[in-house]
C-alpha positions as a LaTeX table, in Angstrom:
\begin{tabular}{lrrr}
\hline
Residue & $x$ (\AA) & $y$ (\AA) & $z$ (\AA) \\
\hline
Met1 & 38.22 & 6.12 & 18.13 \\
Ile2 & 37.78 & 9.85 & 17.52 \\
Arg3 & 34.95 & 9.09 & 15.07 \\
Val4 & 33.19 & 7.02 & 17.73 \\
Leu5 & 33.52 & 9.82 & 20.28 \\
Ile6 & 32.23 & 12.42 & 17.80 \\
Thr7 & 29.31 & 10.15 & 16.86 \\
Ile8 & 28.44 & 9.72 & 20.54 \\
Leu9 & 28.63 & 13.46 & 21.25 \\
Val10 & 26.55 & 14.46 & 18.22 \\
Gly11 & 24.05 & 11.65 & 18.82 \\
Gly12 & 23.71 & 12.64 & 22.48 \\
Ala13 & 23.17 & 16.27 & 21.47 \\
Leu14 & 20.45 & 15.22 & 18.99 \\
Leu15 & 18.70 & 13.17 & 21.68 \\
Leu16 & 18.88 & 16.12 & 24.08 \\
Ile17 & 17.44 & 18.48 & 21.45 \\
Glu18 & 14.60 & 16.03 & 20.81 \\
Ser19 & 13.85 & 15.87 & 24.55 \\
Ile20 & 13.78 & 19.65 & 24.78 \\
Tyr21 & 11.43 & 19.78 & 21.75 \\
Ile22 & 9.07 & 17.29 & 23.40 \\
Ala23 & 9.11 & 19.18 & 26.72 \\
Val24 & 8.73 & 22.68 & 25.28 \\
Phe25 & 6.00 & 21.92 & 22.74 \\
Asp26 & 4.32 & 19.26 & 24.91 \\
Val27 & 3.95 & 16.76 & 22.07 \\
Glu28 & 3.22 & 13.10 & 22.67 \\
Thr29 & 2.28 & 11.68 & 19.29 \\
Trp30 & 4.37 & 13.44 & 16.63 \\
Val31 & 7.87 & 12.76 & 17.93 \\
Pro32 & 10.69 & 12.66 & 15.35 \\
His33 & 12.27 & 9.49 & 16.83 \\
Ile34 & 15.87 & 10.63 & 16.63 \\
Ala35 & 16.89 & 7.50 & 18.55 \\
Ala36 & 15.44 & 5.25 & 15.84 \\
Gly37 & 17.23 & 7.30 & 13.18 \\
Ile38 & 20.50 & 6.94 & 15.07 \\
Val39 & 19.94 & 3.19 & 15.41 \\
Val40 & 19.38 & 2.87 & 11.65 \\
Tyr41 & 22.45 & 5.01 & 10.93 \\
Leu42 & 24.67 & 2.95 & 13.23 \\
Ala43 & 23.35 & $-0.35$ & 11.88 \\
Leu44 & 23.74 & 0.57 & 8.21 \\
Arg45 & 26.83 & 2.77 & 8.18 \\
Lys46 & 29.16 & 1.62 & 10.95 \\
Gln47 & 31.17 & $-1.52$ & 11.52 \\
Ile48 & 29.73 & $-3.79$ & 14.20 \\
Phe49 & 32.30 & $-2.85$ & 16.86 \\
Glu50 & 31.90 & 0.90 & 16.32 \\
Gly51 & 28.13 & 0.55 & 16.13 \\
Cys52 & 27.94 & $-1.46$ & 19.36 \\
Leu53 & 30.21 & 0.95 & 21.19 \\
Cys54 & 28.12 & 3.94 & 20.13 \\
Met55 & 24.92 & 2.02 & 20.81 \\
Val56 & 25.87 & 1.24 & 24.42 \\
Val57 & 26.38 & 4.91 & 25.25 \\
Leu58 & 23.55 & 6.36 & 23.17 \\
Ala59 & 21.03 & 3.77 & 24.38 \\
Trp60 & 21.91 & 4.75 & 27.94 \\
Val61 & 21.45 & 8.46 & 27.09 \\
Ala62 & 18.13 & 7.76 & 25.35 \\
Asp63 & 17.04 & 5.71 & 28.34 \\
Leu64 & 17.82 & 8.58 & 30.70 \\
Leu65 & 15.90 & 11.07 & 28.55 \\
Ser66 & 12.85 & 8.88 & 27.92 \\
Ala67 & 9.75 & 8.71 & 30.07 \\
Thr68 & 9.81 & 4.92 & 30.24 \\
Pro69 & 10.89 & 2.78 & 33.18 \\
Pro70 & 14.68 & 2.36 & 33.46 \\
Gly71 & 16.16 & 0.01 & 30.91 \\
Val72 & 13.15 & $-0.30$ & 28.61 \\
Met73 & 14.31 & 2.19 & 25.96 \\
Ala74 & 17.90 & 0.93 & 26.06 \\
Leu75 & 16.80 & $-2.67$ & 25.60 \\
Ser76 & 14.38 & $-1.71$ & 22.81 \\
Leu77 & 17.02 & 0.28 & 20.94 \\
Thr78 & 19.60 & $-2.48$ & 21.34 \\
Leu79 & 17.28 & $-5.18$ & 20.01 \\
Val80 & 16.28 & $-3.02$ & 17.05 \\
Phe81 & 19.94 & $-2.16$ & 16.37 \\
Phe82 & 20.91 & $-5.81$ & 16.11 \\
Gly83 & 17.82 & $-6.59$ & 14.01 \\
Ala84 & 18.65 & $-3.75$ & 11.59 \\
Trp85 & 22.31 & $-4.77$ & 11.48 \\
Phe86 & 21.48 & $-8.39$ & 10.67 \\
Ala87 & 18.96 & $-7.25$ & 8.04 \\
Ala88 & 21.57 & $-4.92$ & 6.51 \\
Gln89 & 23.93 & $-7.86$ & 6.09 \\
Ser90 & 21.53 & $-9.66$ & 3.79 \\
Leu91 & 19.60 & $-6.80$ & 2.16 \\
Ala92 & 20.73 & $-3.69$ & 0.30 \\
Phe93 & 19.69 & $-0.47$ & 2.01 \\
Lys94 & 21.83 & 1.92 & $-0.01$ \\
Arg95 & 19.11 & 4.15 & $-1.46$ \\
Trp96 & 17.04 & 6.71 & 0.43 \\
Pro97 & 13.60 & 5.08 & $-0.08$ \\
Ala98 & 14.87 & 1.88 & 1.52 \\
Arg99 & 16.40 & 3.84 & 4.40 \\
Ile100 & 13.12 & 5.66 & 4.99 \\
Val101 & 11.23 & 2.37 & 5.14 \\
Val102 & 13.84 & 0.93 & 7.52 \\
Ser103 & 13.57 & 4.02 & 9.76 \\
Phe104 & 9.78 & 3.70 & 9.91 \\
Val105 & 10.05 & $-0.01$ & 10.75 \\
Ala106 & 12.78 & 0.70 & 13.34 \\
Ala107 & 10.72 & 3.44 & 15.02 \\
Ala108 & 7.64 & 1.22 & 15.10 \\
Leu109 & 9.70 & $-1.68$ & 16.47 \\
Val110 & 11.26 & 0.48 & 19.20 \\
Gln111 & 7.76 & 1.44 & 20.30 \\
Val112 & 6.34 & $-2.09$ & 20.03 \\
Val113 & 9.28 & $-3.75$ & 21.82 \\
Gly114 & 9.21 & $-1.12$ & 24.57 \\
Leu115 & 5.48 & $-1.51$ & 25.09 \\
Cys116 & 5.78 & $-5.31$ & 25.06 \\
Ile117 & 8.46 & $-5.13$ & 27.74 \\
Met118 & 6.25 & $-2.84$ & 29.82 \\
Met119 & 3.17 & $-5.06$ & 29.27 \\
Val120 & 5.07 & $-7.95$ & 30.83 \\
Phe121 & 5.24 & $-5.94$ & 34.03 \\
Ala122 & 2.06 & $-3.81$ & 33.83 \\
Gly123 & $-0.45$ & $-6.30$ & 32.48 \\
Pro124 & $-1.58$ & $-6.91$ & 28.91 \\
Gly125 & $-4.64$ & $-4.68$ & 28.71 \\
Ser126 & $-3.19$ & $-1.49$ & 30.08 \\
Leu127 & $-0.91$ & $-0.41$ & 27.22 \\
Val128 & $-2.65$ & $-1.66$ & 24.05 \\
Gly129 & $-4.45$ & 1.66 & 23.61 \\
Ala130 & $-1.15$ & 3.51 & 23.93 \\
Leu131 & 0.28 & 1.37 & 21.15 \\
Val132 & $-2.61$ & 1.85 & 18.75 \\
Phe133 & $-3.38$ & 5.53 & 19.35 \\
Ser134 & 0.03 & 6.99 & 20.16 \\
Ala135 & 3.05 & 4.82 & 19.36 \\
Leu136 & 2.23 & 3.60 & 15.85 \\
Pro137 & 0.98 & 6.96 & 14.52 \\
Ser138 & 4.08 & 8.52 & 16.03 \\
Ala139 & 6.26 & 6.15 & 14.00 \\
Leu140 & 4.94 & 7.79 & 10.81 \\
Ile141 & 7.17 & 10.79 & 11.44 \\
Ala142 & 10.29 & 8.63 & 11.99 \\
Pro143 & 11.78 & 9.49 & 8.57 \\
Val144 & 12.26 & 13.05 & 9.86 \\
Gly145 & 14.47 & 11.64 & 12.61 \\
Leu146 & 16.32 & 9.58 & 10.03 \\
Val147 & 17.04 & 12.60 & 7.83 \\
Val148 & 18.18 & 14.67 & 10.81 \\
Ser149 & 20.40 & 11.83 & 12.07 \\
Trp150 & 21.97 & 11.07 & 8.70 \\
Met151 & 22.64 & 14.72 & 7.89 \\
Thr152 & 24.39 & 15.44 & 11.18 \\
Leu153 & 26.23 & 12.19 & 11.99 \\
\hline
\end{tabular}
């Protein structure tokens, strides 16, 4: 239980640092996606109960710190967590190149799922440009978030 609490505290601190970085440097495209890195870490390195427990709290923190409507980031992270966990059960992601690919896919999926959820409520044409010109290029820097997450958690 102490490991879960430490993981939550360190993960929350990483998410807060990422939010401060985004606010101070006013970046929109090149975001390190610490949340996606944490999701990949929890899915590949933790047992399902520990991962879910950490995911509930950290998804809520990420949702509070994101600029999306309430619940969108938490739902996106949760869906990607379970997808990565199920994929980890059948595939071997033990080496760093595989983890980097998984982090890129997780970051892209968090963005795509979040934008799909918002398109349901905002209309289909309004957010396609945001996906193509901001979200997907931003996912290219997701391995940085993975490295930061794995080195600190």
